[in-house]
Coordinates of C-alpha atoms in Angstrom, one line a residue:
Chain A
X19 CA -17.7 -3.5 -0.9
X20 CA -17.8 -2.1 -4.8
X21 CA -19.4 1.3 -3.5
X22 CA -15.9 2.1 -2.1
X23 CA -14.7 1.8 -5.6
X24 CA -16.8 4.8 -6.4
X25 CA -17.2 6.1 -9.8
X26 CA -14.6 7.1 -12.3
X27 CA -14.4 11.2 -11.4
X28 CA -15.0 11.5 -15.7
X29 CA -18.8 10.0 -14.8
X30 CA -19.5 12.7 -13.0
X31 CA -22.3 15.2 -14.2
X32 CA -20.8 19.1 -14.2
X33 CA -22.0 21.2 -11.5
X34 CA -22.9 25.0 -12.1
X35 CA -20.9 27.3 -10.4
X36 CA -22.2 29.7 -8.1
X37 CA -22.3 33.4 -9.4
X38 CA -19.5 36.1 -7.8
X39 CA -18.7 39.3 -8.9
X40 CA -16.2 39.2 -12.2
X41 CA -13.1 40.3 -10.3
X42 CA -13.8 38.2 -6.9
X43 CA -14.0 35.2 -9.5
X44 CA -10.8 35.9 -11.2
X45 CA -8.6 36.1 -7.8
X46 CA -9.9 33.5 -6.3
X47 CA -9.2 31.4 -9.5
X48 CA -5.6 32.6 -9.9
X49 CA -5.4 31.5 -5.8
X50 CA -6.8 27.9 -6.6
X51 CA -4.2 27.6 -9.2
X52 CA -1.6 28.9 -6.8
X53 CA -2.3 26.2 -4.2
X54 CA -2.8 23.4 -6.6
X55 CA 0.8 24.5 -8.4
X56 CA 2.2 24.2 -4.8
X57 CA 1.1 20.9 -4.2
X58 CA 2.3 19.6 -7.2
X59 CA 5.8 21.3 -6.8
X60 CA 5.7 19.2 -3.2
X61 CA 4.6 15.7 -4.9
X62 CA 7.2 16.5 -7.6
X63 CA 9.8 17.5 -5.6
X64 CA 11.6 14.4 -4.1
X65 CA 11.0 13.0 -7.9
X66 CA 12.9 15.9 -9.4
X67 CA 15.9 16.0 -6.8
X68 CA 16.3 12.1 -7.0
X69 CA 16.6 12.4 -11.4
X70 CA 18.9 15.3 -10.8
X71 CA 21.2 14.0 -8.3
X72 CA 21.1 10.6 -10.5
X73 CA 22.6 12.7 -13.1
X74 CA 25.7 14.3 -11.2
X75 CA 28.8 14.0 -10.2
X76 CA 29.8 13.2 -6.4
X77 CA 31.9 16.7 -6.7
X78 CA 29.1 18.1 -8.1
X79 CA 26.5 17.1 -5.2
X80 CA 29.1 18.1 -2.5
X81 CA 29.5 21.7 -3.8
X82 CA 26.2 22.0 -5.3
X83 CA 22.9 22.6 -4.1
X84 CA 20.2 19.9 -4.0
X85 CA 17.8 21.8 -5.9
X86 CA 20.3 22.8 -9.2
X87 CA 20.4 21.3 -12.3
X88 CA 23.2 19.1 -13.1
X89 CA 25.9 21.4 -14.9
X90 CA 27.2 18.5 -16.7
X91 CA 25.2 15.4 -17.2
X92 CA 26.8 12.0 -16.4
X93 CA 25.0 8.6 -16.6
X94 CA 28.3 7.0 -14.2
X95 CA 25.9 6.7 -11.1
X96 CA 23.3 4.9 -13.5
X97 CA 25.8 2.5 -14.8
X98 CA 27.1 2.0 -11.1
X99 CA 23.7 1.3 -9.7
X100 CA 22.6 -1.1 -12.2
X101 CA 26.0 -3.2 -12.6
X102 CA 28.5 -2.4 -10.0
X103 CA 27.1 -0.9 -6.7
X104 CA 27.9 -2.8 -3.7
X105 CA 24.7 -4.7 -1.6
X106 CA 27.1 -5.5 1.4
X107 CA 29.6 -7.5 0.5
X108 CA 28.2 -8.6 -3.3
X109 CA 29.2 -5.7 -5.8
X110 CA 26.9 -6.6 -9.0
X111 CA 24.8 -3.9 -8.8
X112 CA 20.9 -4.1 -8.9
X113 CA 20.8 -6.4 -12.4
X114 CA 20.8 -9.7 -10.5
X115 CA 18.0 -8.5 -8.2
X116 CA 16.2 -6.8 -11.0
X117 CA 15.6 -10.3 -12.6
X118 CA 15.2 -11.6 -8.9
X119 CA 11.9 -9.2 -8.8
X120 CA 10.5 -10.7 -12.5
X121 CA 11.4 -13.7 -11.8
X122 CA 9.3 -13.5 -8.4
X123 CA 6.6 -11.2 -9.9
X124 CA 5.5 -12.9 -13.0
X125 CA 4.7 -16.1 -11.8
X126 CA 3.0 -14.8 -8.5
X127 CA 0.6 -12.6 -10.3
X128 CA 0.0 -15.6 -12.7
X129 CA -1.1 -18.0 -10.5
X130 CA -3.0 -15.1 -8.3
X131 CA -4.6 -14.4 -10.8
X132 CA -6.0 -17.2 -12.1
X133 CA -7.1 -18.5 -8.6
X134 CA -8.6 -15.0 -8.0
X135 CA -10.7 -15.8 -11.1
X136 CA -11.8 -19.1 -10.7
X137 CA -12.7 -18.4 -6.6
X138 CA -14.5 -15.2 -7.6
X139 CA -16.7 -16.9 -10.2
X140 CA -17.4 -19.8 -7.7
X141 CA -18.3 -17.1 -4.6
X142 CA -20.5 -15.2 -7.2
X143 CA -22.2 -17.2 -9.1
X144 CA -22.4 -20.7 -7.7
X145 CA -23.6 -19.7 -4.6
X146 CA -23.9 -22.5 -1.6
X147 CA -24.3 -22.3 2.2
X148 CA -21.2 -21.4 3.4
X149 CA -20.0 -19.6 0.6
X150 CA -20.4 -16.1 2.4
X151 CA -18.5 -17.2 5.3
X152 CA -15.7 -18.4 3.1
X153 CA -15.4 -14.8 1.4
X154 CA -15.7 -13.3 5.2
X155 CA -12.8 -15.4 6.2
X156 CA -10.5 -14.7 2.9
X157 CA -11.1 -11.3 3.1
X158 CA -10.7 -10.9 6.4
X159 CA -7.3 -12.7 5.8
X160 CA -6.4 -9.5 3.9
X161 CA -6.2 -7.6 7.0
X162 CA -3.8 -8.8 9.1
X163 CA -0.1 -7.4 9.5
X164 CA 1.6 -9.4 7.9
X165 CA 4.2 -9.6 11.3
X166 CA 1.7 -11.9 13.0
X167 CA 2.7 -15.2 10.4
X168 CA 6.5 -13.8 9.6
X169 CA 7.6 -16.8 12.3
X170 CA 5.3 -19.7 11.4
X171 CA 6.2 -19.0 7.7
X172 CA 9.7 -18.8 8.3
X173 CA 9.5 -22.2 9.5
X174 CA 6.9 -23.7 7.0
X175 CA 9.3 -22.6 4.0
X176 CA 11.9 -24.5 5.9
X177 CA 9.8 -27.2 6.1
X178 CA 8.9 -27.1 2.7
X179 CA 12.4 -26.7 1.4
X180 CA 11.6 -23.7 -0.1
X181 CA 13.6 -21.2 2.2
X182 CA 15.4 -18.0 1.0
X183 CA 14.1 -19.1 -2.7
X184 CA 12.3 -17.3 -5.1
X185 CA 9.8 -20.1 -5.4
X186 CA 9.2 -19.4 -1.8
X187 CA 8.6 -15.8 -2.0
X188 CA 6.1 -16.4 -5.3
X189 CA 4.3 -18.8 -2.8
X190 CA 4.3 -16.6 -0.2
X191 CA 2.8 -14.0 -2.6
X192 CA 0.0 -16.1 -3.9
X193 CA -1.2 -17.4 -0.8
X194 CA -1.4 -13.3 1.0
X195 CA -2.8 -12.5 -2.7
X196 CA -5.7 -15.0 -2.5
X197 CA -8.2 -12.7 -0.3
X198 CA -7.9 -9.3 -3.0
X199 CA -7.8 -11.2 -6.4
X200 CA -10.9 -13.5 -5.4
X201 CA -12.5 -10.0 -3.9
X202 CA -11.5 -8.2 -7.4
X203 CA -13.2 -11.0 -9.5
X204 CA -16.2 -11.7 -6.9
X205 CA -17.4 -8.1 -7.2
X206 CA -17.2 -8.1 -11.0
X207 CA -19.0 -11.4 -11.5
X208 CA -21.6 -10.9 -9.2
X209 CA -22.5 -7.5 -11.7
X210 CA -23.3 -10.8 -14.2
X211 CA -27.0 -11.8 -14.4
X212 CA -27.1 -15.2 -12.7
X213 CA -29.7 -16.0 -15.4
X214 CA -27.3 -16.3 -17.7
X215 CA -25.2 -19.2 -15.7
X216 CA -28.8 -20.8 -15.8
X217 CA -29.0 -20.7 -19.7
X218 CA -26.1 -22.0 -20.4
X219 CA -26.8 -25.2 -17.9
X220 CA -30.3 -25.8 -19.5
X221 CA -28.1 -26.1 -22.6
X222 CA -25.7 -28.6 -20.7
X223 CA -22.9 -26.7 -19.9
X224 CA -20.7 -27.6 -16.7
X225 CA -19.2 -25.4 -14.6
X226 CA -15.6 -25.4 -16.5
X227 CA -17.1 -24.7 -19.6
X228 CA -19.3 -21.9 -18.4
X229 CA -16.4 -20.4 -17.0
X230 CA -14.4 -20.6 -19.9
X231 CA -16.5 -19.4 -22.9
X232 CA -18.8 -17.1 -20.8
X233 CA -17.1 -15.3 -18.1
X234 CA -13.9 -15.7 -19.1
X235 CA -13.9 -13.8 -22.2
X236 CA -15.7 -10.8 -20.5
X237 CA -13.3 -10.5 -17.4
X238 CA -10.7 -8.4 -19.0
X239 CA -11.2 -5.2 -17.0
X240 CA -10.9 -7.2 -13.8
X241 CA -8.0 -8.7 -15.1
X242 CA -6.4 -5.8 -15.9
X243 CA -6.9 -4.1 -12.7
X244 CA -6.0 -7.5 -10.8
X245 CA -2.9 -7.3 -12.6
X246 CA -1.9 -4.3 -12.0
X247 CA -2.6 -4.6 -8.4
X248 CA -1.0 -7.3 -8.1
X249 CA 2.3 -6.6 -9.7
X250 CA 2.3 -3.3 -7.6
X251 CA 1.9 -4.7 -4.6
X252 CA 4.4 -7.9 -4.9
X253 CA 7.2 -5.6 -7.0
X254 CA 7.0 -3.4 -3.9
X255 CA 6.9 -5.8 -0.9
X256 CA 9.6 -5.6 1.2
X257 CA 8.5 -7.2 4.3
X258 CA 8.3 -11.0 2.6
X259 CA 11.6 -9.8 0.6
X260 CA 13.6 -8.6 3.6
X261 CA 12.3 -11.8 5.9
X262 CA 12.5 -14.9 3.1
X263 CA 15.0 -14.4 1.4
X264 CA 19.2 -14.8 1.1
X265 CA 21.8 -13.4 -0.3
X266 CA 21.3 -14.0 -4.1
X267 CA 17.6 -14.6 -4.2
X268 CA 16.9 -10.9 -2.8
X269 CA 14.1 -8.4 -4.8
X270 CA 15.0 -5.4 -6.0
X271 CA 13.7 -3.2 -2.5
X272 CA 15.9 -5.3 -0.3
X273 CA 19.0 -4.8 -2.7
X274 CA 17.9 -0.8 -2.3
X275 CA 17.8 -0.9 1.0
X276 CA 21.2 -2.4 1.1
X277 CA 22.9 -0.2 -0.9
X278 CA 21.4 2.7 0.3
X279 CA 22.1 1.8 4.0
X280 CA 25.8 -0.3 3.4
X281 CA 27.4 1.7 5.8
X282 CA 31.2 1.0 3.8
X283 CA 33.1 3.2 1.5
X284 CA 32.0 6.4 0.5
X285 CA 28.6 7.5 0.5
X286 CA 27.2 7.5 -3.1
X287 CA 24.0 9.8 -3.2
X288 CA 23.9 10.0 -7.1
X289 CA 24.3 5.9 -7.2
X290 CA 21.5 5.6 -4.2
X291 CA 19.1 7.8 -6.3
X292 CA 19.6 6.3 -9.7
X293 CA 19.3 2.4 -7.7
X294 CA 15.7 4.3 -6.3
X295 CA 14.6 5.0 -9.8
X296 CA 15.2 2.1 -11.2
X297 CA 13.8 0.0 -8.4
X298 CA 10.6 2.4 -9.1
X299 CA 10.7 2.0 -12.7
X300 CA 8.5 -0.3 -13.6
X301 CA 5.7 0.4 -11.0
X302 CA 5.7 4.0 -12.3
X303 CA 5.5 2.7 -16.0
X304 CA 2.2 1.1 -14.8
X305 CA 0.9 3.8 -13.4
X306 CA 1.7 6.4 -16.7
X307 CA 0.6 3.7 -19.0
X308 CA -2.3 2.3 -17.1
X309 CA -3.4 4.9 -14.7
X310 CA -6.8 4.5 -15.1
X311 CA -7.0 0.9 -13.9
X312 CA -4.3 1.6 -11.4
X313 CA -6.4 4.2 -9.5
X314 CA -9.6 1.6 -9.8
X315 CA -7.5 -0.7 -8.6
X316 CA -6.8 1.2 -5.4
X317 CA -9.8 2.7 -4.5
X318 CA -11.4 -0.7 -5.4
X319 CA -9.1 -2.6 -3.3
X320 CA -9.2 0.1 -0.6
X321 CA -9.7 -2.1 2.1
X322 CA -6.4 -3.0 1.6
X323 CA -3.2 -1.2 2.5
Chain B
X47 CA -20.2 -40.5 -8.5
X48 CA -20.5 -38.2 -11.4
X49 CA -23.5 -36.5 -10.5
X50 CA -21.9 -36.2 -7.3
X51 CA -18.9 -34.6 -8.7
X52 CA -20.6 -32.3 -10.8
X53 CA -22.9 -30.9 -8.1
X54 CA -19.7 -30.0 -5.9
X55 CA -17.2 -28.8 -8.4
X56 CA -17.4 -25.4 -7.2
X57 CA -17.0 -26.5 -3.6
X58 CA -14.3 -28.4 -4.5
X59 CA -12.6 -25.5 -6.6
X60 CA -13.0 -23.2 -3.8
X61 CA -11.6 -25.7 -1.2
X62 CA -7.9 -25.4 -2.3
X63 CA -8.1 -21.8 -1.7
X64 CA -10.2 -22.1 1.7
X65 CA -8.0 -24.3 3.2
X66 CA -4.7 -22.3 2.1
X67 CA -6.6 -19.4 4.1
X68 CA -7.4 -21.8 6.9
X69 CA -3.6 -22.8 7.4
X70 CA -1.7 -19.7 6.6
X71 CA -3.9 -17.2 8.1
X72 CA -6.2 -18.4 10.8
X73 CA -3.7 -21.4 11.8
X74 CA -0.4 -18.9 11.8
X75 CA -2.1 -17.1 13.8
X76 CA -3.2 -19.0 16.3
X77 CA 0.7 -20.4 15.9
X78 CA 1.6 -17.2 17.0
X79 CA -0.7 -16.3 20.0
X80 CA 0.6 -20.0 21.1
X81 CA 4.4 -19.4 21.0
X82 CA 3.5 -15.4 22.6
X83 CA 2.8 -17.5 25.8
X84 CA 6.0 -19.1 26.0
X85 CA 9.6 -18.8 26.6
X86 CA 10.6 -19.3 23.1
X87 CA 14.2 -17.7 22.3
X88 CA 16.1 -18.5 19.4
X89 CA 14.1 -21.3 18.7
X90 CA 10.3 -21.9 19.1
X91 CA 9.3 -23.9 22.7
X92 CA 5.6 -24.8 23.1
X93 CA 5.3 -24.9 27.0
X94 CA 3.0 -22.5 27.9
X95 CA 3.9 -20.3 30.7
X96 CA 1.6 -17.5 30.8
X97 CA 1.7 -14.0 29.8
X98 CA 5.3 -13.4 30.7
X99 CA 6.2 -12.4 27.0
X100 CA 3.6 -9.7 27.5
X101 CA 5.0 -8.7 30.9
X102 CA 8.3 -8.1 29.3
X103 CA 7.5 -6.1 26.4
X104 CA 5.2 -3.8 28.7
X105 CA 7.9 -3.5 30.8
X106 CA 10.6 -3.2 27.9
X107 CA 11.4 0.7 27.6
X108 CA 11.8 0.3 23.7
X109 CA 8.4 -0.9 23.4
X110 CA 7.0 1.9 24.9
X111 CA 8.8 4.2 22.4
X112 CA 7.5 1.5 19.8
X113 CA 3.8 2.3 20.7
X114 CA 4.4 6.3 21.7
X115 CA 5.5 6.5 18.1
X116 CA 2.6 4.6 16.6
X117 CA 0.5 7.1 18.5
X118 CA 2.4 9.8 17.1
X119 CA 2.8 8.6 14.0
X120 CA -0.5 7.1 13.0
X121 CA -2.7 10.2 14.8
X122 CA -0.4 12.6 12.6
X123 CA -0.4 10.6 9.5
X124 CA -4.1 9.9 9.3
X125 CA -5.1 13.5 10.3
X126 CA -2.7 15.5 7.9
X127 CA -3.3 12.8 4.9
X128 CA -6.7 13.3 5.1
X129 CA -6.6 17.2 5.4
X130 CA -4.6 17.5 2.5
X131 CA -6.7 14.6 0.9
X132 CA -9.7 16.7 1.3
X133 CA -8.2 19.7 0.6
X134 CA -7.0 18.6 -3.1
X135 CA -10.2 16.9 -3.8
X136 CA -12.3 20.1 -3.3
X137 CA -9.8 22.0 -4.9
X138 CA -9.6 20.0 -8.2
X139 CA -13.6 19.7 -8.1
X140 CA -13.7 23.1 -9.2
X141 CA -13.5 22.5 -13.1
X142 CA -9.9 23.1 -13.6
X143 CA -8.3 22.5 -16.7
X144 CA -5.4 20.9 -15.7
X145 CA -7.4 18.4 -13.8
X146 CA -5.8 15.1 -15.1
X147 CA -2.5 16.5 -15.0
X148 CA -2.5 17.1 -11.5
X149 CA -4.3 14.0 -10.4
X150 CA -1.5 12.0 -12.0
X151 CA 1.2 13.8 -10.3
X152 CA -0.3 13.9 -7.1
X153 CA -1.2 10.0 -7.2
X154 CA 2.1 8.8 -8.5
X155 CA 3.9 8.7 -5.0
X156 CA 1.1 6.0 -4.7
X157 CA 3.0 3.5 -7.0
X158 CA 6.1 3.7 -5.4
X159 CA 7.5 1.0 -2.9
X160 CA 7.8 2.5 0.7
X161 CA 11.8 1.6 0.1
X162 CA 11.8 4.3 -2.6
X163 CA 10.2 6.7 -1.1
X164 CA 12.3 6.2 2.0
X165 CA 15.6 6.4 0.1
X166 CA 14.2 9.7 -1.6
X167 CA 13.2 11.8 1.8
X168 CA 16.1 10.3 3.3
X169 CA 18.1 12.5 0.7
X170 CA 15.9 15.6 0.9
X171 CA 15.6 15.5 4.6
X172 CA 19.4 14.9 5.2
X173 CA 20.9 17.9 6.9
X174 CA 24.1 18.6 5.4
X175 CA 22.8 18.3 1.9
X176 CA 19.0 18.3 1.7
X177 CA 16.5 21.2 2.4
X178 CA 18.6 22.8 5.6
X179 CA 21.7 23.2 3.2
X180 CA 19.4 24.6 0.4
X181 CA 18.1 27.3 2.6
X182 CA 21.4 28.0 4.3
X183 CA 22.7 28.6 0.8
X184 CA 19.8 30.9 -0.2
X185 CA 21.0 33.2 2.7
X186 CA 19.3 31.8 5.4
X187 CA 22.3 30.9 7.3
X188 CA 21.0 29.5 10.7
X189 CA 18.1 27.6 8.9
X190 CA 18.0 24.5 11.0
X191 CA 16.3 21.4 10.2
X192 CA 17.6 18.5 11.3
X193 CA 14.8 16.4 12.4
X194 CA 16.0 13.1 10.7
X195 CA 18.8 12.4 13.4
X196 CA 17.3 14.4 15.9
X197 CA 16.0 11.7 18.6
X198 CA 13.1 13.4 19.6
X199 CA 11.3 14.8 16.1
X200 CA 12.8 12.3 13.8
X201 CA 9.3 10.5 14.0
X202 CA 8.1 13.2 12.3
X203 CA 10.4 12.8 9.6
X204 CA 8.6 9.3 8.9
X205 CA 5.1 11.2 9.0
X206 CA 6.2 13.5 6.5
X207 CA 7.2 10.9 4.1
X208 CA 4.2 9.0 4.8
X209 CA 1.8 11.5 4.2
X210 CA 3.9 12.4 1.1
X211 CA 3.2 8.9 -0.5
X212 CA -0.4 8.6 1.1
X213 CA -2.4 11.5 0.8
X214 CA -2.6 11.5 -3.1
X215 CA -4.4 8.4 -2.5
X216 CA -7.0 10.0 -0.2
X217 CA -7.5 12.4 -2.6
X218 CA -8.2 10.1 -5.6
X219 CA -10.4 8.3 -2.7
X220 CA -12.4 12.2 -1.9
X221 CA -12.5 13.3 -5.4
X222 CA -14.6 10.5 -6.6
X223 CA -16.7 10.7 -3.5
X224 CA -17.2 14.2 -4.1
X225 CA -18.2 13.4 -7.9
X226 CA -20.8 10.6 -6.7
X227 CA -22.9 13.5 -4.4
X228 CA -26.2 13.9 -5.8
X229 CA -25.9 16.7 -8.3
X230 CA -29.5 17.7 -8.1
X231 CA -29.4 18.6 -4.2
X232 CA -26.3 20.8 -4.9
X233 CA -27.7 22.4 -8.0
X234 CA -30.9 23.4 -5.8
X235 CA -29.2 24.6 -3.0
X236 CA -27.3 26.9 -5.6
X237 CA -30.4 28.2 -7.1
X238 CA -31.5 28.9 -3.3
X239 CA -28.2 30.9 -3.5
X240 CA -26.3 29.1 -0.7
X241 CA -22.4 30.2 -1.1
X242 CA -20.3 27.4 -2.4
X243 CA -18.3 26.8 0.8
X244 CA -21.1 26.6 2.4
X245 CA -22.6 23.4 0.0
X246 CA -19.6 21.8 0.9
X247 CA -19.7 21.9 4.4
X248 CA -23.1 21.4 5.2
X249 CA -24.3 19.2 2.0
X250 CA -21.3 17.6 0.4
X251 CA -18.8 17.0 3.3
X252 CA -21.1 15.4 5.6
X253 CA -22.6 12.9 2.7
X254 CA -19.6 11.6 2.7
X255 CA -19.0 10.0 6.0
X256 CA -18.4 6.4 4.5
X257 CA -15.4 7.8 2.4
X258 CA -14.0 9.1 5.2
X259 CA -14.7 5.8 7.1
X260 CA -13.0 3.6 4.6
X261 CA -10.1 6.6 4.2
X262 CA -9.2 6.1 7.8
X263 CA -9.5 1.9 7.8
X264 CA -6.7 2.3 5.4
X265 CA -4.5 5.0 6.7
X266 CA -4.7 3.3 10.1
X267 CA -4.1 -0.1 8.4
X268 CA -1.2 1.8 7.0
X269 CA 0.4 3.2 10.0
X270 CA 0.1 0.3 11.9
X271 CA 1.9 -1.6 9.4
X272 CA 4.3 0.9 8.6
X273 CA 7.8 -0.9 8.3
X274 CA 9.8 -0.4 5.2
X275 CA 9.5 3.3 5.4
X276 CA 11.2 3.5 8.6
X277 CA 13.6 0.9 8.1
X278 CA 14.3 3.0 4.4
X279 CA 13.7 6.5 6.2
X280 CA 15.8 6.2 9.6
X281 CA 16.8 2.1 10.0
X282 CA 15.0 2.6 13.8
X283 CA 17.3 5.1 14.6
X284 CA 18.4 7.6 15.9
X285 CA 19.2 4.3 18.4
X286 CA 15.6 3.2 18.2
X287 CA 13.8 6.5 18.5
X288 CA 11.5 5.6 15.3
X289 CA 10.8 2.2 16.4
X290 CA 7.1 1.2 15.4
X291 CA 5.9 -2.0 16.7
X292 CA 6.6 -3.2 13.3
X293 CA 10.6 -2.4 13.2
X294 CA 10.4 -3.9 16.7
X295 CA 8.6 -7.4 15.9
X296 CA 11.4 -7.4 13.3
X297 CA 14.0 -6.8 15.1
X298 CA 13.1 -9.1 18.0
X299 CA 12.6 -12.2 15.5
X300 CA 15.2 -11.7 13.3
X301 CA 18.2 -10.2 14.6
X302 CA 17.8 -10.7 18.3
X303 CA 16.4 -13.6 18.7
X304 CA 13.8 -13.3 20.6
X305 CA 10.9 -15.1 19.3
X306 CA 8.8 -15.0 22.3
X307 CA 8.8 -11.1 22.1
X308 CA 8.3 -11.0 18.5
X309 CA 5.1 -13.6 18.9
X310 CA 3.5 -11.3 21.3
X311 CA 4.4 -8.4 19.8
X312 CA 2.7 -9.1 16.6
X313 CA -0.1 -10.3 18.4
X314 CA -0.7 -6.8 20.2
X315 CA -0.9 -5.3 16.3
X316 CA -3.2 -7.5 15.3
X317 CA -5.2 -7.1 18.1
X318 CA -5.0 -2.9 16.8
X319 CA -5.7 -3.6 13.5
X320 CA -8.8 -5.8 14.2
X321 CA -10.1 -3.3 16.6
X322 CA -10.3 -1.2 13.9
X323 CA -11.3 -3.5 10.8
X324 CA -13.4 -6.5 12.0
X325 CA -16.2 -4.0 13.1
X326 CA -16.3 -2.3 9.8
X327 CA -15.9 -5.4 7.9
X328 CA -18.2 -7.0 9.5
X329 CA -21.1 -4.1 8.9
X330 CA -19.7 -4.0 5.1
X331 CA -20.2 -7.6 4.3
X332 CA -23.8 -7.8 6.3
X333 CA -25.1 -5.3 4.5
X334 CA -24.0 -6.8 1.5
X335 CA -25.5 -9.8 2.2
X336 CA -28.1 -11.1 -0.2

């Protein structure tokens, strides 16, 4: 499945271009840039509108235009969104839910990383009869629409006494992350020659020793991709969050939806927009800081939606 | 004993994950399938009654809307995302100086959650304050763009937001594909004086067939699962005009207390996903069997 994770664009050799008459070439070039620029505007427009709206006062929003820059920049909406916006009945802003998401995402990513690494190591390097079938079953599991496990999972969480808790959400994310984290590590570890393991075995190293001192030190690139992938998936999850949490343990996506769709009181669009940006900041930050790995994760995991 | 343990360590290490997947994926699917054959309402019941839930499902006008919407949304979402993704990839492939910046801009929506995307577009598409108001203030007094609140057109706003979110990802896939085409063949074609557009249509694009397939698989999978986007953008409304199977399932499971319906609709969703994904994964995994 690695071939979907095609080589990075930068690795491609330059392609010599077809020669055209000078004028036509310049005109085409302009056309090309105009098209690319228009698309850039299309992709940036919602972000621009979100940011500018979040910095306007409500009066300015009602009186002014969507695409106008704020005349008077105010961070009131940001303060409200963070600390006092109402999600249904409670009015504590996004702050507690932001920390809920943090408390959920850190253990969930950590645990699924460890599971993926060790599973990938076994499947790639310690092949045994049935290992391929096990791997296939795990992979197929990534593709189920989660609706099909929602009901039994809700009951199971109840039985395990994890219903409505952040631990419960961590559990769910770890379980349904197994397939993908295993895939990432497996695809990486198959590229490491098996002779290495054989040599280490001759030297008397055992299963864990080989993993610990040979494979783990080599794993940094995959660890980064897996962390980014799992972090983005779990931070952005809504379905599990809305199904398995209760007031007080909701992750930020659920709280954002509640703020935006709460029907009581005056609709504060600037607060909605500030809240949306706050909810998006962590993953956007990851994307900007580690974009290369983000894209690699996307394309490598392109078998996941 | 120690020798036995040592020999089986790999299997023992893999076992917990495997058991977890067996229970939480396959076991749970079996549970849902079972319940979909019963008269479960607020609480699950386990006496099998046959296909009554599926009959109810297909008699339900709301489910009918959900399925029709899935066709409309799925088809447009996949087609438009692929078209824009391919176009952008080809444009970016022309040795653009600002390629890195543009790629970043095209792809950033993928980092956002569907809830954020839905919230942003709900604001932009808001008839009173969004695009419609902007166009009117620019002098197009009669400009109308109220799809968001029009039951017949609201599903198309879901397409707009979905395409915005996912087309950059398709672009990234296609760009990687374009760059992996053998440059020797392309150079040979250029030496022969074949014009660039024909090189694309006759050589490059056909050789990217596998990438089209994986883009299709990913997008269709996304379309069938689409839940968050609809919830955030339209809440399934007006009425239930933008319901998709995913939102139907959720409504039945958690607000209507109709577990039987929820289970049967989930099973239909899963069948659709599996009909698309299983053959693909099967061929992928078999091809890689070494």
